[in-house]
mmCIF file of C-alpha atoms in Angstrom:
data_model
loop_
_atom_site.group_PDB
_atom_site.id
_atom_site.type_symbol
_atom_site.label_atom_id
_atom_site.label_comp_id
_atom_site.label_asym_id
_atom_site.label_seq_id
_atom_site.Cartn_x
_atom_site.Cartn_y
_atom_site.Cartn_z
ATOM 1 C CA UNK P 1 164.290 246.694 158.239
ATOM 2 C CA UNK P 2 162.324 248.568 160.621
ATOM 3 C CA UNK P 3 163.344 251.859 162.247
ATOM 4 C CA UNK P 4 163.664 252.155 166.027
ATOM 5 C CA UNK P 5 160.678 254.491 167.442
ATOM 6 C CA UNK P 6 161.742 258.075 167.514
ATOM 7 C CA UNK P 7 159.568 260.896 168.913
ATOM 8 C CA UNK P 8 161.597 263.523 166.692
ATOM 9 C CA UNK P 9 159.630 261.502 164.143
ATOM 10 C CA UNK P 10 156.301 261.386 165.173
ATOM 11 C CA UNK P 11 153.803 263.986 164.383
ATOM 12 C CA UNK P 12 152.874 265.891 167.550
ATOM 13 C CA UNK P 13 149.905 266.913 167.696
ATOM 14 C CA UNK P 14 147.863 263.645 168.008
ATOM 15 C CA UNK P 15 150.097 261.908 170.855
ATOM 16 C CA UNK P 16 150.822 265.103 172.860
ATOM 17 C CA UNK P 17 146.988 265.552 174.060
ATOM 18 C CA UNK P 18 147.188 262.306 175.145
ATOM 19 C CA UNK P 19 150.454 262.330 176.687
ATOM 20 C CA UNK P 20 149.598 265.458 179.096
ATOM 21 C CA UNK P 21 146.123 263.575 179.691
ATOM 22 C CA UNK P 22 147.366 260.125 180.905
ATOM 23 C CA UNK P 23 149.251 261.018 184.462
ATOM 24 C CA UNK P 24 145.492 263.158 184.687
ATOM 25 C CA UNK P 25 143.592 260.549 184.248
ATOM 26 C CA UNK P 26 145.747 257.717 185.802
ATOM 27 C CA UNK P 27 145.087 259.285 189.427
ATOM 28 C CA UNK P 28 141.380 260.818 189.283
ATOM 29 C CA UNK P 29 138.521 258.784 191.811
ATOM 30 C CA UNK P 30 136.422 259.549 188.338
ATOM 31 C CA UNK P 31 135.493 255.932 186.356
ATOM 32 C CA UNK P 32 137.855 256.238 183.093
ATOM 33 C CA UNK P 33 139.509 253.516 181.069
ATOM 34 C CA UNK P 34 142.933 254.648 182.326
ATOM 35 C CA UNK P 35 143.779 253.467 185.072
ATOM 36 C CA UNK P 36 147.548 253.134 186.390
ATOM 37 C CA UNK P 37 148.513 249.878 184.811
ATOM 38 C CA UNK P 38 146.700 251.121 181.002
ATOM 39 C CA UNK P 39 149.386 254.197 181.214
ATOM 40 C CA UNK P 40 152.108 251.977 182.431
ATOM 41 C CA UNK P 41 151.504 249.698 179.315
ATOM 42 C CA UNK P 42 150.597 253.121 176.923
ATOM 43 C CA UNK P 43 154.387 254.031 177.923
ATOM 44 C CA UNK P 44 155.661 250.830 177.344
ATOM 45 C CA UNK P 45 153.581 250.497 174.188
ATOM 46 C CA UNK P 46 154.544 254.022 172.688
ATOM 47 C CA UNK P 47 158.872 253.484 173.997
ATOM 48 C CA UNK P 48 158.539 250.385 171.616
ATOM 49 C CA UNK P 49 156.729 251.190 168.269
ATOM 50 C CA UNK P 50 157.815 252.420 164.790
ATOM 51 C CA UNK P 51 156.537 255.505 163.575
ATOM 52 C CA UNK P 52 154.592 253.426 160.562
ATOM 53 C CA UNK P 53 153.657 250.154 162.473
ATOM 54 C CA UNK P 54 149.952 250.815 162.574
ATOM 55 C CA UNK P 55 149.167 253.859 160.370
ATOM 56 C CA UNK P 56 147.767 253.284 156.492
ATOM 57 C CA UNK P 57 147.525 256.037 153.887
ATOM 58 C CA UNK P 58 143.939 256.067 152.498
ATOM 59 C CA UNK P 59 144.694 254.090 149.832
ATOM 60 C CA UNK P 60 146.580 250.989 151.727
ATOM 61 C CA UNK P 61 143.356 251.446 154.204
ATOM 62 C CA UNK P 62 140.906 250.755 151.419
ATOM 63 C CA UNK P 63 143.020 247.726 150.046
ATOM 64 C CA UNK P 64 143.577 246.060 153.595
ATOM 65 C CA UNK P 65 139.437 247.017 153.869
ATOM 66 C CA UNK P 66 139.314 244.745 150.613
ATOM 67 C CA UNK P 67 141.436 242.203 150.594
ATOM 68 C CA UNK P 68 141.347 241.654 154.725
ATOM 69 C CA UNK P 69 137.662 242.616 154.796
ATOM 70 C CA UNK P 70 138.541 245.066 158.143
ATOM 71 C CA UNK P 71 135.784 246.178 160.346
ATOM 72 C CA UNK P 72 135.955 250.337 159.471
ATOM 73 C CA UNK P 73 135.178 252.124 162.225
ATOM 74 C CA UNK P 74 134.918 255.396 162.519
ATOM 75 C CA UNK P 75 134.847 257.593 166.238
ATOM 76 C CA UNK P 76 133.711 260.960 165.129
ATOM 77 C CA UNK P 77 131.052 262.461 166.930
ATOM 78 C CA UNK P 78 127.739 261.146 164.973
ATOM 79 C CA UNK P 79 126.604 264.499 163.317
ATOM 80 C CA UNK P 80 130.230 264.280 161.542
ATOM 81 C CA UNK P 81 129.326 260.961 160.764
ATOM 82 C CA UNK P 82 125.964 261.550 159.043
ATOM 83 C CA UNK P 83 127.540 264.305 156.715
ATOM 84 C CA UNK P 84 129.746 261.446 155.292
ATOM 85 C CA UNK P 85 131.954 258.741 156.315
ATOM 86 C CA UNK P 86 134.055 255.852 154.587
ATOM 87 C CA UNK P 87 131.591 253.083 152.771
ATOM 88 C CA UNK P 88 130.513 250.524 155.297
ATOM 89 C CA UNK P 89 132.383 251.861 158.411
ATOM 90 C CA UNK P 90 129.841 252.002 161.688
ATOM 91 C CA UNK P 91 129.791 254.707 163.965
ATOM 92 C CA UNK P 92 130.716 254.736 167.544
ATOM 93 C CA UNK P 93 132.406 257.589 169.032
ATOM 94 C CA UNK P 94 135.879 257.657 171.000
ATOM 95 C CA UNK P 95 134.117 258.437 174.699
ATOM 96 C CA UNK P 96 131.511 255.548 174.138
ATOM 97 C CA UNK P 97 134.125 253.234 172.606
ATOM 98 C CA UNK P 98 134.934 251.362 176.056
ATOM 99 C CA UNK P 99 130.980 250.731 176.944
ATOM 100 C CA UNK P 100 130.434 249.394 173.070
ATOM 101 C CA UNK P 101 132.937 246.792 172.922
ATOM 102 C CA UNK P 102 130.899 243.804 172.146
ATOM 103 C CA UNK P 103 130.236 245.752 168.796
ATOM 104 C CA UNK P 104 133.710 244.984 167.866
ATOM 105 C CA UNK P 105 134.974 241.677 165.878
ATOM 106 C CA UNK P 106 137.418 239.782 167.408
ATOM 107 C CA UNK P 107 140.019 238.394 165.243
ATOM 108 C CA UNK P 108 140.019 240.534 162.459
ATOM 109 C CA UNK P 109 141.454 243.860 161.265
ATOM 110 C CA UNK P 110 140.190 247.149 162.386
ATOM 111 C CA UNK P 111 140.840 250.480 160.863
ATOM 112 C CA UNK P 112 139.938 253.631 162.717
ATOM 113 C CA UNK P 113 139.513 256.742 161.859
ATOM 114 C CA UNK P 114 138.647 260.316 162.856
ATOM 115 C CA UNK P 115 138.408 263.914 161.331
ATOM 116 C CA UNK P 116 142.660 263.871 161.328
ATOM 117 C CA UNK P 117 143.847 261.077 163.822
ATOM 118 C CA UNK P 118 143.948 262.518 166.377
ATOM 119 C CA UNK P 119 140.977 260.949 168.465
ATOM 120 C CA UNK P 120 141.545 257.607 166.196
ATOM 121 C CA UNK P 121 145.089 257.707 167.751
ATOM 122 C CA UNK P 122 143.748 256.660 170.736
ATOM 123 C CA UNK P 123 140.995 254.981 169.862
ATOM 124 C CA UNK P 124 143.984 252.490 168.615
ATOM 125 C CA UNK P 125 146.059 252.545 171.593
ATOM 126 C CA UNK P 126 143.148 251.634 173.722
ATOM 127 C CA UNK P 127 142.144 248.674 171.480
ATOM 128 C CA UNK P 128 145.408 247.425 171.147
ATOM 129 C CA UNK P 129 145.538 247.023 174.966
ATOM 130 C CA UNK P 130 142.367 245.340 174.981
ATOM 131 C CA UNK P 131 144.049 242.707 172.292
ATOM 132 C CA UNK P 132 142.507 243.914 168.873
ATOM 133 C CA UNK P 133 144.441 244.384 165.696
ATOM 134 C CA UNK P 134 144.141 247.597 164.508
ATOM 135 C CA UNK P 135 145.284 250.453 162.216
ATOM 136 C CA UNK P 136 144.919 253.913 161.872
ATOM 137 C CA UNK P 137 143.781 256.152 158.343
ATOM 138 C CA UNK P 138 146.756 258.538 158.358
ATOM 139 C CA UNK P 139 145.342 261.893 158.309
ATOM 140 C CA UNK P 140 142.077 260.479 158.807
ATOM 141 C CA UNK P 141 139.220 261.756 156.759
ATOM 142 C CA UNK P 142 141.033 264.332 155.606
ATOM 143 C CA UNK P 143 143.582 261.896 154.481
ATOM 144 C CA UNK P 144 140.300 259.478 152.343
ATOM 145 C CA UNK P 145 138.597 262.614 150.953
ATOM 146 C CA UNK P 146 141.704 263.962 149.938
ATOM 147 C CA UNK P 147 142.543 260.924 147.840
ATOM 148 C CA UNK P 148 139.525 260.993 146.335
ATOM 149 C CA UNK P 149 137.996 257.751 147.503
ATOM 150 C CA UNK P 150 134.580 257.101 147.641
ATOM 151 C CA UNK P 151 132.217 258.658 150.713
ATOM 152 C CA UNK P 152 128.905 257.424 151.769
ATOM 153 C CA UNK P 153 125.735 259.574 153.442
#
């Protein structure tokens, strides 16, 4: 049985930036992805998860990467890209994310990652309002180095 969503729960640190960004960003003239209705539906979409709904440890990442064959992507800045990333992920990073769309598969998984989650935290949110399945490396690379799993150059 799943476990009613619970901020006292939640980790912080990657939802907070975004939380103090969204009313921001919901009424600048600037072009952004967020406009009004994206942080009604961000509110309605964080009041309504679990804490575990779309994060994977490293190792349950790698098996739904196998068995699932998920599209790995990874929105680091490319530099931390080129000093190693997880096998077969492709690089596009968070701020280009909503002018590269058309790079992304429709209809199958997606796991994202970052350095720690923090950016791949809403890298998810924003492609689960634009209909994608996705799931987030907990911990991000941190969280695949540190179990040891193999890292590609």
């Amino acid at each position: 049985m799943r476990k009613n969503f619970s901020l006292a729960r939640l980790p912080k640190w990657p939802w907070l930036g975004l939380l103090l960004l969204l009313p921001v960003l919901a009424q600048t003239k600037l072009p952004t992805f967020f406009s009004p209705p994206t942080v009604k539906e961000v509110g309605s979409f964080l009041a309504t998860i679990t804490t575990d709904d779309y994060n994977r440890d490293a190792v349950e990442a790698k098996q739904l990467m196998e068995f699932m064959e998920a599209f790995v992507l990874d929105v680091r800045p490319p530099q931390d890209y080129k000093n190693g990333h997880v096998p077969g992920a492709v690089n596009i990073p968070l701020h280009e994310l909503p002018n590269r769309l058309a790079e992304l598969p429709k209809g199958k998984p997606i796991v994202v990652y970052c350095g720690s989650s923090h950016r791949a935290a809403m890298a998810l949110l924003f492609l689960r309002g634009q209909g994608y399945e996705v799931y987030n490396i907990r911990m991000g690379w941190k969280g695949w180095t540190g179990a040891g799993l193999p890292v590609e150059k």
